[in-house]
XYZ file of C-alpha atoms in Angstrom:
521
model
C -5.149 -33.460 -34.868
C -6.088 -33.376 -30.930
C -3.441 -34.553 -28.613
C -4.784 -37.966 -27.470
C -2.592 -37.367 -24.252
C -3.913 -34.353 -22.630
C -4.414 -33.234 -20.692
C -1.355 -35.431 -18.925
C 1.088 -33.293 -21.010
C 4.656 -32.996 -19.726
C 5.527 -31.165 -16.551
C 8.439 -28.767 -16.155
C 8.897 -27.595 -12.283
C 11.209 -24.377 -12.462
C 12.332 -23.187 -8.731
C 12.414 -20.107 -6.820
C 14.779 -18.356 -5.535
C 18.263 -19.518 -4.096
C 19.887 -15.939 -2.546
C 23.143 -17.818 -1.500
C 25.888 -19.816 -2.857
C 24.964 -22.488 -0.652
C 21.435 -22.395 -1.385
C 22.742 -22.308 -4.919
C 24.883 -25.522 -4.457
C 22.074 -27.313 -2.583
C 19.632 -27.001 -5.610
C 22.527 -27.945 -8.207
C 22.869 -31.206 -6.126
C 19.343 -31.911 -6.045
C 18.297 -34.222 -9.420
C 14.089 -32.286 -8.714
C 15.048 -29.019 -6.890
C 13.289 -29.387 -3.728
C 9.728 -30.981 -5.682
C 10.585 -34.356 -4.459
C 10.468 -32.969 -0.611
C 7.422 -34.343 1.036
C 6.004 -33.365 4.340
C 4.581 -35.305 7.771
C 3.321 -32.187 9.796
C 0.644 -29.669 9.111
C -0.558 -26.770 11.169
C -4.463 -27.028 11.876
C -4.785 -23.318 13.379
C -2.258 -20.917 13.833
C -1.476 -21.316 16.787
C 2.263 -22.220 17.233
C 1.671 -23.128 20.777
C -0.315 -26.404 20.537
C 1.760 -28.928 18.363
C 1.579 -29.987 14.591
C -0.447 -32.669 13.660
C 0.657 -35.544 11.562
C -0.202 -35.580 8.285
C 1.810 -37.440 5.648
C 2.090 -36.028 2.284
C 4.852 -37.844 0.141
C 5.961 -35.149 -2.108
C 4.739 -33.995 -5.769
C 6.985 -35.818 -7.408
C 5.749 -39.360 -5.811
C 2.332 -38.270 -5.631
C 2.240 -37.493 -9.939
C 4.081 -40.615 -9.922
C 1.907 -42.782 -8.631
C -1.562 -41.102 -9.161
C -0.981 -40.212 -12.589
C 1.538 -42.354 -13.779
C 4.045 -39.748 -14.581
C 7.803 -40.578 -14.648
C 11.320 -38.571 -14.274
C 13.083 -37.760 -17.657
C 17.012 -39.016 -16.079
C 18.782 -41.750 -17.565
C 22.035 -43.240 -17.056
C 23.139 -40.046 -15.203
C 22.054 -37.681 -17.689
C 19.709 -35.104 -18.066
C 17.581 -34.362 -21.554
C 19.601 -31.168 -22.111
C 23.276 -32.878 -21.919
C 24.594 -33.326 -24.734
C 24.984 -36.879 -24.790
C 21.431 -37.933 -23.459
C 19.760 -40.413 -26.321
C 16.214 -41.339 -27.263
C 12.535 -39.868 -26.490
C 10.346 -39.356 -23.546
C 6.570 -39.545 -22.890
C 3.905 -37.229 -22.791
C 4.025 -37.947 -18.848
C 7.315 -36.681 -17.961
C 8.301 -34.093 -15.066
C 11.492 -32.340 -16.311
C 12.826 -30.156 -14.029
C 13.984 -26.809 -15.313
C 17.834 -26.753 -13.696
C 18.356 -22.890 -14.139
C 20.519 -22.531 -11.114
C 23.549 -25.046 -12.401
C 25.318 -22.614 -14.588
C 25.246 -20.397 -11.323
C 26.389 -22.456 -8.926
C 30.227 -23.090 -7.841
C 29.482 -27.018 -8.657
C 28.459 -27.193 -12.128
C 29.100 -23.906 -12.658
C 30.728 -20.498 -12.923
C 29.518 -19.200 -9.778
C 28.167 -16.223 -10.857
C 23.866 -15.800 -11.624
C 22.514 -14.502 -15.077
C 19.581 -12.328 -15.114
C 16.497 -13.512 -14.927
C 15.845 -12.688 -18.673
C 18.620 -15.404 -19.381
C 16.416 -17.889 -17.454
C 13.308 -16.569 -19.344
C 15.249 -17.504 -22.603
C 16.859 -21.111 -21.362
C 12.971 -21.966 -20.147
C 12.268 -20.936 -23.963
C 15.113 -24.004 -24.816
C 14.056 -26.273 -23.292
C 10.454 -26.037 -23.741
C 11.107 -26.706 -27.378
C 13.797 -29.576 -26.590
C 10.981 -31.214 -24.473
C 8.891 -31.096 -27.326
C 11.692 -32.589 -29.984
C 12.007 -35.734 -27.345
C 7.925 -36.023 -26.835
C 7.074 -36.007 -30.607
C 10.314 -38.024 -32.467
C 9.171 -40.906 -29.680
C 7.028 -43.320 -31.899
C 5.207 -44.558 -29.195
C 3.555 -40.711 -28.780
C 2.251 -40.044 -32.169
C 2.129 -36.845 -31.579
C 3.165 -34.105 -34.543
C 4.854 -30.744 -32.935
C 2.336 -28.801 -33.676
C -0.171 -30.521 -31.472
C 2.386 -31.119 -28.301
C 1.350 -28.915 -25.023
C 3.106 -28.748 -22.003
C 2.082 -27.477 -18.357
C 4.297 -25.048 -16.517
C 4.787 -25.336 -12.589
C 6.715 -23.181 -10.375
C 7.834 -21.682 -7.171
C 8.540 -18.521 -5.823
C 10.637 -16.531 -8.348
C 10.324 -19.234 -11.008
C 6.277 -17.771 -11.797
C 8.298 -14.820 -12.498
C 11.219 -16.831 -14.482
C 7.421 -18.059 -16.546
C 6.066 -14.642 -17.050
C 8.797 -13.032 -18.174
C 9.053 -15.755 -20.711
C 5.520 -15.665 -21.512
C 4.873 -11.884 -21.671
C 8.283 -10.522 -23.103
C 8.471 -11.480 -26.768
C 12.231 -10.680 -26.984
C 12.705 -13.352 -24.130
C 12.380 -16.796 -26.178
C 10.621 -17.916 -29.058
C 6.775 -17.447 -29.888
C 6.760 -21.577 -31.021
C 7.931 -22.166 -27.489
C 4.861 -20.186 -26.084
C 2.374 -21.536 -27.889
C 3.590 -25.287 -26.537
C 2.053 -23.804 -23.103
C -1.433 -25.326 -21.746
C -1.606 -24.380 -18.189
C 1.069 -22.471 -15.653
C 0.432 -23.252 -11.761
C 2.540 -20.957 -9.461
C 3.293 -21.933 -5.568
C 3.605 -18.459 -3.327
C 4.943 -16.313 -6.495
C 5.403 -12.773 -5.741
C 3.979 -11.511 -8.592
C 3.697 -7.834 -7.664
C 7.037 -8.196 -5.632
C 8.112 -8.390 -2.336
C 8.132 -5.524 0.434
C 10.714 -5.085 3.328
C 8.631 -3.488 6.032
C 6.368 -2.274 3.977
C 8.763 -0.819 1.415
C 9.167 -2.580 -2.330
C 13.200 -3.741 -2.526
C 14.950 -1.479 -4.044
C 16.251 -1.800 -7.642
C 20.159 -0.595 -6.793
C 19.951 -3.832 -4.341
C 21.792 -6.053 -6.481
C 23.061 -7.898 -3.984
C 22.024 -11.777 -4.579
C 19.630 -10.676 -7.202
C 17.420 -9.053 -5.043
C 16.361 -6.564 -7.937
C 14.618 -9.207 -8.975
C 12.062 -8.431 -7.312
C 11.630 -4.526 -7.722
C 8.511 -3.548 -9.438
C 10.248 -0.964 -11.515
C 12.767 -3.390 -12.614
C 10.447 -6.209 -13.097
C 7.993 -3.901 -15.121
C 10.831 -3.830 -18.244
C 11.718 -7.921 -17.643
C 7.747 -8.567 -17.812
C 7.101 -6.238 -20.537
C 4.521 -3.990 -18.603
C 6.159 -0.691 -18.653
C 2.669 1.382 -19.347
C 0.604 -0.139 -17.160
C 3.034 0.219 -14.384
C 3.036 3.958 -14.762
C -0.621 3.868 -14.764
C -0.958 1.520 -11.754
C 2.546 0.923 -9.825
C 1.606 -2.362 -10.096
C 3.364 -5.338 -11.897
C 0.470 -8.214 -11.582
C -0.839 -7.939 -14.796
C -1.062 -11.000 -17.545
C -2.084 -9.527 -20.873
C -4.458 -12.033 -22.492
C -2.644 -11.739 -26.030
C 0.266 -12.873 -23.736
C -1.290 -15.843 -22.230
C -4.703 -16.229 -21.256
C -6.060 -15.833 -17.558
C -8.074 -18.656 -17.764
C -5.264 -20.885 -18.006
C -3.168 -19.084 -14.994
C -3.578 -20.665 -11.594
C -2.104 -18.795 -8.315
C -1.431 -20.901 -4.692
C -1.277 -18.383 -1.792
C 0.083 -19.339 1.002
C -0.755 -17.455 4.644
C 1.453 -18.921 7.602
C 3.979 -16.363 7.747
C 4.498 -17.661 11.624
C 6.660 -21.318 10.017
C 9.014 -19.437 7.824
C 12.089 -19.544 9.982
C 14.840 -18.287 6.766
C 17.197 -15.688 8.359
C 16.013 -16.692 11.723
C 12.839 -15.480 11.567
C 13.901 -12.112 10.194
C 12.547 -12.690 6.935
C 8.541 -13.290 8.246
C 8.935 -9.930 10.524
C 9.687 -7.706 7.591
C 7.151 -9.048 5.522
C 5.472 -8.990 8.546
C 1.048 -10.196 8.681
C -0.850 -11.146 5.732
C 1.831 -13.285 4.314
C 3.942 -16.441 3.931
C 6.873 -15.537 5.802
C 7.918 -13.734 2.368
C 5.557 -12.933 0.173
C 2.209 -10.433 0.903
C -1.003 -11.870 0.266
C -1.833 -8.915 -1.798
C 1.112 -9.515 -4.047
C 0.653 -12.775 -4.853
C -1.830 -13.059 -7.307
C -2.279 -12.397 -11.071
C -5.172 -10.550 -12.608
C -5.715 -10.765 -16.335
C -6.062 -7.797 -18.389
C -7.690 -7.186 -21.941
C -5.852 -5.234 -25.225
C -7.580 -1.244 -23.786
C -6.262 -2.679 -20.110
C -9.393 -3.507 -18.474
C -9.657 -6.497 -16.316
C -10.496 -9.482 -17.543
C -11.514 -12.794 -16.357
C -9.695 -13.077 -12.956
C -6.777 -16.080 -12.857
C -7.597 -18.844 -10.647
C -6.328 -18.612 -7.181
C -6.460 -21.000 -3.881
C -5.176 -20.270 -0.409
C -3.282 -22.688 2.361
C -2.342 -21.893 5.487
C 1.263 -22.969 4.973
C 4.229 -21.109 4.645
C 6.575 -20.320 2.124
C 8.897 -22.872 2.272
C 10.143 -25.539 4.729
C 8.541 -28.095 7.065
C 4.880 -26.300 6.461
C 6.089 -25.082 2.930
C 3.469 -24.934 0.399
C 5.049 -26.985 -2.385
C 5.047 -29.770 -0.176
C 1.035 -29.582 0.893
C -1.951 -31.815 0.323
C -3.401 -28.488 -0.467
C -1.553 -27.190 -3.033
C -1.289 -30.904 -4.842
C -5.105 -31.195 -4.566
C -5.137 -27.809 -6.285
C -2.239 -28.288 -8.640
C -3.667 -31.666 -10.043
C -7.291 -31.017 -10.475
C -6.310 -27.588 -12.444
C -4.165 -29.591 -14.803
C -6.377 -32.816 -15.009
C -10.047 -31.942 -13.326
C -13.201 -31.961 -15.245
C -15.273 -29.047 -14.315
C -13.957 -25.202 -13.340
C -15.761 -23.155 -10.334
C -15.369 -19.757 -9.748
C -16.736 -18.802 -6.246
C -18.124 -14.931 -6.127
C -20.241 -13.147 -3.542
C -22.710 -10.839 -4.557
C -24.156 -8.488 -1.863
C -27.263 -6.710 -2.160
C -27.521 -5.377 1.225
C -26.349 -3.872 4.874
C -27.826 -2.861 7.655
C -26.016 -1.112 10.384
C -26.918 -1.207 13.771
C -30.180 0.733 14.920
C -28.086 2.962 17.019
C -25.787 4.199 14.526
C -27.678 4.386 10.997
C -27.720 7.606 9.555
C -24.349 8.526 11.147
C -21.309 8.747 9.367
C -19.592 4.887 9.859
C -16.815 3.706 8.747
C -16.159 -0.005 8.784
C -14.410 -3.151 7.156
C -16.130 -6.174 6.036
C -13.978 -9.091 5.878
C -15.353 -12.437 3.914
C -13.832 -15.893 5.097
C -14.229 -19.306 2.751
C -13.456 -22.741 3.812
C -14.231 -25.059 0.507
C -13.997 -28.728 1.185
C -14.183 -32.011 -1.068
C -16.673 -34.376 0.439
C -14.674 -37.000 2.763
C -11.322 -35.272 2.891
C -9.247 -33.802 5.928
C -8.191 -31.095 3.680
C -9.575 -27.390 2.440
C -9.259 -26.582 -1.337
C -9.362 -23.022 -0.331
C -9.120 -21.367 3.085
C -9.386 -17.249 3.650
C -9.744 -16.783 7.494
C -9.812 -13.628 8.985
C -6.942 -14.781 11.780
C -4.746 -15.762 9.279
C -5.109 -12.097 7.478
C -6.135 -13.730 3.585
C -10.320 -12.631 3.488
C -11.661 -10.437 1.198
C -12.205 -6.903 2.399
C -14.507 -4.279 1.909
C -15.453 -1.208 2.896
C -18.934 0.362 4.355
C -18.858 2.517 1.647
C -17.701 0.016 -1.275
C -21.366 -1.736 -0.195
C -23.542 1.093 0.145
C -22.564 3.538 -2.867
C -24.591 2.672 -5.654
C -22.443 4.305 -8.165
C -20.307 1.165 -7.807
C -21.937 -2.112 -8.587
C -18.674 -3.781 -9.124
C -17.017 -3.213 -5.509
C -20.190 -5.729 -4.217
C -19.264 -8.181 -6.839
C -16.384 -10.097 -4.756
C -14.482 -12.889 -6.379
C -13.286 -15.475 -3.492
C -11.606 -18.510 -5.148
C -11.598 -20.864 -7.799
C -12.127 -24.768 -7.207
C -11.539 -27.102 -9.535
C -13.725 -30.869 -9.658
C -12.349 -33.945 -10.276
C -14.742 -36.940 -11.097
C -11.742 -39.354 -10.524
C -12.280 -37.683 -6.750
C -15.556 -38.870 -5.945
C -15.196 -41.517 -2.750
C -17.693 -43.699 -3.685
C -17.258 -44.234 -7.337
C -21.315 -45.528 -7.047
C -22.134 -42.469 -6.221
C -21.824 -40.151 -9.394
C -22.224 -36.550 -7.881
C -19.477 -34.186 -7.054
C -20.151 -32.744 -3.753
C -18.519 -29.875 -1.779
C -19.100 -28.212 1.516
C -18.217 -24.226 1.555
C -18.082 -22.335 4.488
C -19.126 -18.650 4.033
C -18.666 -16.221 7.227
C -18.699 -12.208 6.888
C -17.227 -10.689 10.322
C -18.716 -7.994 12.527
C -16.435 -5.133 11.367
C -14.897 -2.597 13.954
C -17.908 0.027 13.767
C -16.040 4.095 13.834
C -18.637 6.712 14.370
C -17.836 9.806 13.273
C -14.292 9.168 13.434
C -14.417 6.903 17.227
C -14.805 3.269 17.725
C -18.262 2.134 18.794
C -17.685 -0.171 21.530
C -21.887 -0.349 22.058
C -23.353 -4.044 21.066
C -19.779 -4.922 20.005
C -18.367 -8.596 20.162
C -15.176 -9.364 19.126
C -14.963 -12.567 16.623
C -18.768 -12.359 16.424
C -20.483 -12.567 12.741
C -23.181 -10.890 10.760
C -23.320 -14.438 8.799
C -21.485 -17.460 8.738
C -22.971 -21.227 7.766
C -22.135 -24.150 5.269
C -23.697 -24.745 2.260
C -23.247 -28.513 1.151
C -23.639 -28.259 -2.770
C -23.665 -31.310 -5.010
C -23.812 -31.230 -8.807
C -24.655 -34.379 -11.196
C -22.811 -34.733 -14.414
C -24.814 -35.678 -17.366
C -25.057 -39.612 -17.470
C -26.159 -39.158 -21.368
C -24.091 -37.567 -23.683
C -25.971 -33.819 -24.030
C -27.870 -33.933 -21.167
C -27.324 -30.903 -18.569
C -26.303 -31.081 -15.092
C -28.522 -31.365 -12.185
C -27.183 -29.495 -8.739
C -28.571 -29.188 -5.582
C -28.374 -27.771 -1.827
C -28.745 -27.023 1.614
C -27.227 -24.737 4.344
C -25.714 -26.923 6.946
C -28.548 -25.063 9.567
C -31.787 -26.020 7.435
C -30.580 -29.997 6.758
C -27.864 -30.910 8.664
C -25.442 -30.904 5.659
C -27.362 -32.137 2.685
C -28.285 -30.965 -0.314
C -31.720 -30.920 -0.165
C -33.176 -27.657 -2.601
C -32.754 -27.968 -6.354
C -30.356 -25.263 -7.682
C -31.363 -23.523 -11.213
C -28.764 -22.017 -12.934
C -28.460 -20.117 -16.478
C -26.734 -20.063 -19.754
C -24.553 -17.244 -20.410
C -22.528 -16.709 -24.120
C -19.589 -18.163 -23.481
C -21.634 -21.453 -22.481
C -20.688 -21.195 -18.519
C -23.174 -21.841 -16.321
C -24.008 -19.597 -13.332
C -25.609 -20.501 -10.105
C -26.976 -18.596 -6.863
C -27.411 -19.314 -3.491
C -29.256 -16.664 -1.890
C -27.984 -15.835 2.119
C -28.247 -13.499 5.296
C -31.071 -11.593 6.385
C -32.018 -7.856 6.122
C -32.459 -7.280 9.938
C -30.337 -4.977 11.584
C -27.492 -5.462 11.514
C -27.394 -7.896 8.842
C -26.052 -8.594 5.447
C -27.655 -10.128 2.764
C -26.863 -11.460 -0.645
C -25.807 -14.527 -3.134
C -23.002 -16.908 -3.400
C -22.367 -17.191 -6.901
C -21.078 -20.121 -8.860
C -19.534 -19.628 -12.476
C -19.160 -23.381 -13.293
C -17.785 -24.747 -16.561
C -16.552 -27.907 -18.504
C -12.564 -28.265 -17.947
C -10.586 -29.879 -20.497
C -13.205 -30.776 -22.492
């Protein structure tokens, strides 16, 4: 029997990283672990010279609270895993996975298991969230049908994975409770110290954690880690990609920890910790071959703290329609073509493309997803990815994933979902024959950049397909004008293509592409 609850199935938060015994302590003392921490400041450029601008965000906790109705799991001063605690909970709880207690000098012994201990206590309580959801009478809900949704920050994706993708780390019933797993700024191919992975003999404060060799055994990817040196990898008999969201933060300049020591090491293209590049999961098939890529979204905030990304807009936006939206985008860019300059085609060149997105709900002050070349999180590729035609797949470029909400829509009269998306590809840095061409050169300048307003219809009869339309914000002034065709495929996703650019020199030309589909159906 379906759940009649989802997909507002209970939320465990499990928290990142706490290196000292203070942080420790801090986090023991806290009843949500830092997810009831709101924020009143956002950066709109990153520029650290003009001031923050004030933007009040209440926290995740409040926000679920009051949007969707979800409610704390504490009672009389307990917790659901003392011993004491009595009675069930509802499908719309947020239970906060308290991992650090047992290693704090509070509650605890003062001394922190390995992560594969934490991977086995999520395992716990997964399944004790479950006994409380489905022997409440008010839920009838049977245990086989319960789901839950997984949410977490910084080292607790990894605390999830490790859980998910090792089989000796918990039990497979626990698993199978999982619906969705969100992860805030998760370094899921580790972190690097000036460039340099941590090494696995630095034990100190569990810093291991975060080696790739080290994390290859806790995560159960031992062969493709010799194959790849990589650690990002979600098998889809593990868990399926589809169901795997990634938040990437890029304001590595608001991260003060260790006095600003820790955002120098990791240095650009990163949250103050954690590398762009690392932070992401890709999904990979049985032969391991990519899959379907996992979701991802980018802010510019930082890892943690006033401009933190748990405590964003963004990330909530993000978080909330991947666990309750109605329809799943996948934003690629297809190019067919680039032309060089006049001067130097034919000549050996060497240059970088960089795509930027902006992707914005209709009426909001906030981006869904933001890659910016300034703020080092486009999508690169080379002169030669583009132009070889032995490789079809390097011009296939996947950008983001947005998730639509009809519970969004400003004017509920108004039945269409509608989105602006800004789509720029820089100038690159032209080297001929080994020099920089400084000829016809402007820096900032791009070979395309304009916003396309689309807006899509939902069926108002049951069976009926979707209508979409739109218009580049140059041709009609932001409104979607053109009627956009789409097809079929299989797997009954829908695809759509905006054609852009120009073949001129120097120009590039090719399609946005939209893989849309029905989300929780």
């Amino acid at each position: 029997m379906a759940d009649t609850h989802a997909p507002f199935f209970p939320i465990i938060y499990v928290r990142g990283y706490a290196m000292t015994e203070r942080e420790r302590d801090e986090t023991t003392a806290d009843p949500f672990c830092g997810f009831n921490l709101g924020s009143t400041v956002y950066r709109a450029t990153p520029d650290k010279t003009r001031p923050a601008q004030k933007f009040v965000f209440e926290s995740p906790v409040l926000r679920l609270m009051s949007d969707f109705g979800y409610c704390d799991v504490y009672d009389n001063g307990l917790d659901i895993m003392d011993g004491e605690w009595e009675g069930g909970i509802t499908p719309r709880s947020i239970v906060i996975y308290r991992y650090y207690e047992q290693a704090s000098a509070l509650l605890g012994s003062g001394k922190t298991p390995d992560i594969s201990h934490f991977a086995r206590g999520l395992s716990e309580l997964i399944l004790r969230v479950r006994e409380l959801v489905c022997t409440n009478p008010a839920n009838a809900l049977a245990p086989e049908d319960f789901r839950c949704h997984l949410v977490a920050h910084s080292m607790g994706g990894l605390v999830c994975r490790a859980f998910l993708q090792n089989p000796e780390l918990g039990e497979n019933q626990a698993r199978a409770c999982v619906d969705k797993v969100f992860t805030y700024a998760t370094p899921h191919n580790g972190i690097e110290v000036a460039g340099i992975n941590v090494p696995q003999w630095l034990s100190a404060a569990d810093m291991n954690n975060f080696n790739r060799e080290y994390m290859a055994r806790y995560l159960k990817l031992e062969t493709l880690y010799q194959k790849t040196g990589r650690v990002d990898w979600l098998p889809e008999e593990a868990f399926p990609s589809e169901r795997f969201f990634c938040m990437i933060g890029s304001n590595r300049a608001d991260y003060g920890v260790a006095l600003g020591l820790s955002r120098t090491f990791a240095g650009h293209g990163s949250d103050g910790l954690v590398r762009i590049e690392n932070a992401s999961v890709w999904g990979v098939n049985a032969k391991g071959k990519l899959s379907s890529p996992c979701a991802t979204a980018y802010a510019y905030r930082s890892h943690s703290g006033f401009f933190g990304i748990v405590n964003s807009e963004e990330a909530y936006q993000n978080l909330t329609r991947f666990l309750f939206g109605d329809v799943r985008v996948d934003i690629w860019v297809d190019i067919d073509s680039v032309q060089l300059p006049p001067e130097i085609q034919g000549k050996a060149v060497n240059a970088l493309y960089q795509f930027e997105l902006l992707a914005s709900p209709r009426g909001k002050r906030w981006y869904l997803t933001r890659r910016m070349a300034e703020e080092d999180s486009v999508a690169c590729r080379s002169h030669q990815d583009l132009v070889d035609p032995a490789n079809k797949n390097a011009r296939s470029i996947y950008l983001s994933t947005a998730f639509l909400a009809n519970r969004a829509r400003v004017n509920p009269a108004r039945p269409s979902l509608a989105y602006g998306l800004t789509l720029g590809v820089r100038v690159p840095d032209y080297e001929v024959e080994r020099k920089f061409w400084a000829d016809m050169h402007y820096e900032g300048r791009y070979l395309f950049r304009d916003t396309v307003v689309v807006e899509m219809v939902p069926p108002q009869v049951p069976g009926e397909a979707w209508t979409a339309s739109f218009g580049w914000q140059s041709d009609s002034a932001g409104r979607a004008t053109e009627s956009l065709d789409y097809k079929t495929l299989k797997s009954g996703k829908q695809v759509m293509s905006i054609a852009f650019g120009s073949t001129t020199a120097p120009g590039i030309a090719g399609r946005l592409r939209f893989v849309v589909s029905a989300w929780n159906a």
